[in-house]
Short mmCIF file of C-alpha atoms in Angstrom, two decimals:
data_model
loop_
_atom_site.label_atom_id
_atom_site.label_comp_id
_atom_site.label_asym_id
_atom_site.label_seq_id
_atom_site.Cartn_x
_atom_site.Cartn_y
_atom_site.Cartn_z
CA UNK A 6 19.77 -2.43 -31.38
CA UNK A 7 19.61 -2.30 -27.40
CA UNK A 8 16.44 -0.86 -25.91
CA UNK A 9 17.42 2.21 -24.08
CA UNK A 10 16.15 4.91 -21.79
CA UNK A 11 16.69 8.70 -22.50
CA UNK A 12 18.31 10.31 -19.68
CA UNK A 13 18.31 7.29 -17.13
CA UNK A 14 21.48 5.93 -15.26
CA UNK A 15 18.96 3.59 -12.91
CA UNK A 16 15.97 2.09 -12.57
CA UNK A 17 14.08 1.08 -9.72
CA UNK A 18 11.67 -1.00 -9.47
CA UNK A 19 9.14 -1.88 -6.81
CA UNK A 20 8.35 -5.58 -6.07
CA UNK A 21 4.89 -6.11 -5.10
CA UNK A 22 2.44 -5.51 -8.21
CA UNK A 23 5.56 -5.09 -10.35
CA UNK A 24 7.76 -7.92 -10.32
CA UNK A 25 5.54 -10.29 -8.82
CA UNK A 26 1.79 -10.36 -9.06
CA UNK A 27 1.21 -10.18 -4.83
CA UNK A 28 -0.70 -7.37 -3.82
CA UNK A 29 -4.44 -9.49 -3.70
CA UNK A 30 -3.08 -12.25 -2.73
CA UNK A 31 -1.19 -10.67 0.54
CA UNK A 32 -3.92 -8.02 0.94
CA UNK A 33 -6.49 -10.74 1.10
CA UNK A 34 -4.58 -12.88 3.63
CA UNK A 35 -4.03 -9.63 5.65
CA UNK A 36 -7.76 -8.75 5.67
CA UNK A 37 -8.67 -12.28 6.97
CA UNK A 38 -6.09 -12.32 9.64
CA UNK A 39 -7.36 -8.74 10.86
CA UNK A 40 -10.65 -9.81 10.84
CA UNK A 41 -9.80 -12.98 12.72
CA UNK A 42 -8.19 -9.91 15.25
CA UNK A 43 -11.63 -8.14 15.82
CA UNK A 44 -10.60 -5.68 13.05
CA UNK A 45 -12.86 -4.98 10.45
CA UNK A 46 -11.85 -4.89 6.84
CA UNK A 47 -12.14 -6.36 3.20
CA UNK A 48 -9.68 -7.24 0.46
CA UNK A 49 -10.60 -4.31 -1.59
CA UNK A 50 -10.56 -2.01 1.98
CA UNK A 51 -6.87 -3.30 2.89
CA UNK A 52 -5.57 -2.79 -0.93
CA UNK A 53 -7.17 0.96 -0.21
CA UNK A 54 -5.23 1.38 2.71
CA UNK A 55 -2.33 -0.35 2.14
CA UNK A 56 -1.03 -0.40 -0.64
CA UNK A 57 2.94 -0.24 -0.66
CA UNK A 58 3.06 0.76 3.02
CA UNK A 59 5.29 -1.03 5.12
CA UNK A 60 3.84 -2.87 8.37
CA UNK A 61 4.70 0.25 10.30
CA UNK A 62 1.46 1.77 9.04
CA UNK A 63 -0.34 -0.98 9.13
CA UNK A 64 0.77 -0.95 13.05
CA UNK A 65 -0.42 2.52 12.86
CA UNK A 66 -3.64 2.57 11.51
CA UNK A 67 -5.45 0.07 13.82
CA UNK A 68 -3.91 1.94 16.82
CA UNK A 69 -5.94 4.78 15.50
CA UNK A 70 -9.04 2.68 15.28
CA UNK A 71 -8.50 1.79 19.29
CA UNK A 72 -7.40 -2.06 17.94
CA UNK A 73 -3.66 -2.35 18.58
CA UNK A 74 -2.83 -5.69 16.99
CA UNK A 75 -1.90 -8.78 18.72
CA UNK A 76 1.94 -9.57 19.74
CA UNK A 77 2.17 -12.38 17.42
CA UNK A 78 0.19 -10.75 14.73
CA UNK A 79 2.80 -9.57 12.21
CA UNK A 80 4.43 -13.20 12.38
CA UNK A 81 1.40 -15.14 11.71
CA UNK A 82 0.44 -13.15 9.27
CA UNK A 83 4.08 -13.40 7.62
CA UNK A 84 3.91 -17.44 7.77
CA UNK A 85 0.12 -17.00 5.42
CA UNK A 86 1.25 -14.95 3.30
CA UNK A 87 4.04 -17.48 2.92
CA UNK A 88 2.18 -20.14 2.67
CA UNK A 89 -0.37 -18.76 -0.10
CA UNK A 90 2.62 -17.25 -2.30
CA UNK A 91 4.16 -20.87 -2.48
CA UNK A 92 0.91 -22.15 -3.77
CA UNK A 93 -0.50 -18.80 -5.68
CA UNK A 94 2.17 -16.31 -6.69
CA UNK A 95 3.53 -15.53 -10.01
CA UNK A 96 5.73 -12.86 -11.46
CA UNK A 97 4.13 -10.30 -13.89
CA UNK A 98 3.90 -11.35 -17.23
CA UNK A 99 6.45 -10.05 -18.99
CA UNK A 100 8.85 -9.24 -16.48
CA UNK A 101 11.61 -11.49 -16.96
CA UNK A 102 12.09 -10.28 -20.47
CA UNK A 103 12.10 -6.52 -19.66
CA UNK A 104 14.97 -7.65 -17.13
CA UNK A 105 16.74 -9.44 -19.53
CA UNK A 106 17.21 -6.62 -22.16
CA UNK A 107 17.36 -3.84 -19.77
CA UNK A 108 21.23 -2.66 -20.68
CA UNK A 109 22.03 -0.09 -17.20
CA UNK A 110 21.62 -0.40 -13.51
CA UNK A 111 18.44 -1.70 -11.74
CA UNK A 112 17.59 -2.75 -8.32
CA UNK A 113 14.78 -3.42 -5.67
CA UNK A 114 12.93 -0.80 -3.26
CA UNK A 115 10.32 -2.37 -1.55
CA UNK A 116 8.08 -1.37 1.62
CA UNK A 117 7.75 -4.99 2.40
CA UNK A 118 10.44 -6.69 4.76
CA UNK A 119 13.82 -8.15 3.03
CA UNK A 120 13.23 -11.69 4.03
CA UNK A 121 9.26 -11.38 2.00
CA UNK A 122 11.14 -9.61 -1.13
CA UNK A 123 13.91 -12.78 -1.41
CA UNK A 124 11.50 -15.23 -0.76
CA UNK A 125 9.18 -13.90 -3.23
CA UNK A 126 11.59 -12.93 -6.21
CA UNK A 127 13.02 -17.07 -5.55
CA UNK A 128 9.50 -18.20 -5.83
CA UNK A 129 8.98 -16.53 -8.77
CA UNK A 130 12.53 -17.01 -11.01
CA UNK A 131 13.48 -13.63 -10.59
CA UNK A 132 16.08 -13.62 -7.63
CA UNK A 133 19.25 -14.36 -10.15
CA UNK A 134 18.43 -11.09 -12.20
CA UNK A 135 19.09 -8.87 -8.80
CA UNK A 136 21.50 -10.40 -6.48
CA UNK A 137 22.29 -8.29 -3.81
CA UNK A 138 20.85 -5.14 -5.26
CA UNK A 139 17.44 -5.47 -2.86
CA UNK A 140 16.59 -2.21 -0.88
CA UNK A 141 13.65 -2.06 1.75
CA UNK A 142 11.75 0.43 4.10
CA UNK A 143 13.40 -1.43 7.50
CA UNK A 144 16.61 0.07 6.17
CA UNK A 145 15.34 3.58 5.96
CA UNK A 146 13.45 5.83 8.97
CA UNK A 147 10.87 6.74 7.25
CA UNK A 148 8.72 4.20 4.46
CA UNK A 149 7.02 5.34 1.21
CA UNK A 150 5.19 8.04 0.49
CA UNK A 151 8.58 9.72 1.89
CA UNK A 152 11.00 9.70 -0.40
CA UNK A 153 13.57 8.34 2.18
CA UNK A 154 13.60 4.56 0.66
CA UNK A 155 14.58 5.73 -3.04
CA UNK A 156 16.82 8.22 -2.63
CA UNK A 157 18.69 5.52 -0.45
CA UNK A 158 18.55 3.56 -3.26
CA UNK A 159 20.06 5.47 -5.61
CA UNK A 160 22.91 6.71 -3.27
CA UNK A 161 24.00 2.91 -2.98
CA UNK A 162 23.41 2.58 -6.20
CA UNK A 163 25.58 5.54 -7.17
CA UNK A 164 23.01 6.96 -9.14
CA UNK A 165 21.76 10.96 -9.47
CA UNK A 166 17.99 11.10 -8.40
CA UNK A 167 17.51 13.03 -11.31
CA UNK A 168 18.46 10.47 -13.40
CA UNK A 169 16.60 7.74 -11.60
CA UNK A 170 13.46 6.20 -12.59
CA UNK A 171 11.18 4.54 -10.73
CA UNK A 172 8.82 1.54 -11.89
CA UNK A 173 5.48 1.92 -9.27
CA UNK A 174 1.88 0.43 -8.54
CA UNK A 175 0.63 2.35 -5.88
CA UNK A 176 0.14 5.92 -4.81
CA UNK A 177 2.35 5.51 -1.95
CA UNK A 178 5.31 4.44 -4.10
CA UNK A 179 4.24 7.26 -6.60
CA UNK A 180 4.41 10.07 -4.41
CA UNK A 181 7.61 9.07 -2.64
CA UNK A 182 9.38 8.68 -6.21
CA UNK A 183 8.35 12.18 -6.92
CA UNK A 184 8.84 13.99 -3.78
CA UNK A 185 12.88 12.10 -4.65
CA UNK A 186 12.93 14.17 -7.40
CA UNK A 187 12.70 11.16 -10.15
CA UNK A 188 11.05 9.79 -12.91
CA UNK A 189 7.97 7.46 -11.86
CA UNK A 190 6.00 4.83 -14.48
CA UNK A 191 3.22 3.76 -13.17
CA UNK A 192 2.17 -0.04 -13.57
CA UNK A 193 -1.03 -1.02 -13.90
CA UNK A 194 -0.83 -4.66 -15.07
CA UNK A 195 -1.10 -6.50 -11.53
CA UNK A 196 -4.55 -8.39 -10.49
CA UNK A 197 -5.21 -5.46 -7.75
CA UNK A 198 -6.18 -3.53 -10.65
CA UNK A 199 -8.63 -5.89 -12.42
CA UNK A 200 -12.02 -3.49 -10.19
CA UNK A 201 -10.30 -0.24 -9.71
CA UNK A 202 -9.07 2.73 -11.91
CA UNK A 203 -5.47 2.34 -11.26
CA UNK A 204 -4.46 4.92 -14.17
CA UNK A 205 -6.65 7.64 -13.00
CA UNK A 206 -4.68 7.08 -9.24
CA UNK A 207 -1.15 7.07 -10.15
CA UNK A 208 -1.78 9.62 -12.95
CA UNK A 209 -3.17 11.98 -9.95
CA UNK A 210 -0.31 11.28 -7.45
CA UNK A 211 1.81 12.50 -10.22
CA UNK A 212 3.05 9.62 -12.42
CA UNK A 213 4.79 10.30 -15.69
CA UNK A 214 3.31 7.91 -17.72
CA UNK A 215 0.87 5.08 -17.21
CA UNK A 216 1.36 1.45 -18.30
CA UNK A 217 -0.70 -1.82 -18.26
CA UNK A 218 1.52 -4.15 -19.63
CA UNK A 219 5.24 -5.01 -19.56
CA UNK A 220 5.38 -5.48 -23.03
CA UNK A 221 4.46 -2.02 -23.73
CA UNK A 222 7.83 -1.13 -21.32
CA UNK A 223 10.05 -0.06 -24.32
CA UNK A 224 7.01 1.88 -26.02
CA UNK A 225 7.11 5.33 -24.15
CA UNK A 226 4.85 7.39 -24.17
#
């Protein structure tokens, strides 16, 4: 018997934290490389912060402290990242298989840029499973928390909000799945989460159900 979904005609899911385990790894590089800047900040500070927000608010934020970044920051910081994914990052355990028996419509919305989310989903075995479907925040005005990235999404998907539902792993990507009017899981399974409560976070930005491990997809409850 196929595995199905009660009243679901997509699913989205986010990349970083979901399909691939990323969010240390690129938080840490992007706490070293702002410290490098002048900036101060941690891993744990940067996770805190930015969490499945696109660059524009990273852009944002250390205008606010008075430390606009450097010209060639965002680059140099793209070719780390790079260069620690090739050597660090995996997928999430269990991922893979949850594609492969998923029976209806899924696809990609990301904050980070398209060229990180292909590169990433290669590295990691899982580009094959989405093709073309990949969706990101430079193709929308306004990044996550808005709601802006998933409903476009779903309109290219040809899918009804209301019948959407969205796989998430930060509060950010929580709230903007809700304030789309869909259905929002939130994942807890990613190494980001090994110090901090991420149940009690997503459950308070208004999460439908919490999960910790892809195996436990089918199970809801």
């Amino acid at each position: 018997m196929e595995p199905r979904l009660p009243k679901t005609d997509l699913v989205i899911f986010d990349c970083d934290g979901v399909l691939v385990d990323s969010e240390e790894l690129s938080c840490r590089c992007l706490a070293e490389a702002m410290v490098e800047a002048g900036i101060e900040m941690s891993t744990d500070r940067a996770l805190e912060l930015f969490l499945g927000r696109s660059t524009t608010a990273l852009v944002a934020y250390c205008r606010s402290v008075g430390k606009p970044l450097p010209s060639t920051f965002l680059t140099e910081l793209a070719l780390q990242v790079r260069e620690t994914f090739r050597s660090q990052l995996k997928p999430i355990a269990g991922i893979a298989a949850v594609l492969a028996e998923l029976q209806l419509p899924y696809c990609v919305a990301s904050s980070s840029d398209l060229d990180r989310v292909r590169f990433s989903l290669e590295l990691t075995g899982l580009a094959s499973s989405f093709g073309p479907r990949l969706y990101t925040a430079q193709m929308v005005e306004h990044g996550k928390p808005a709601p802006d990235l998933f409903l476009y999404a779903a309109s290219a998907m040809g899918a009804d909000p209301r019948r959407t539902l969205v796989i998430e792993d930060s509060v950010s990507g929580v709230t903007a799945a809700k304030a789309a009017g869909m259905k929002v899981w939130g994942f807890v399974g990613g190494a980001h989460y090994r110090l901090a409560d991420g149940s009690a976070l997503l459950k308070q930005a208004g999460a439908d159900r919490i999960f910790a491990a892809m195996t436990d997809f089918w199970n809801e409850g």
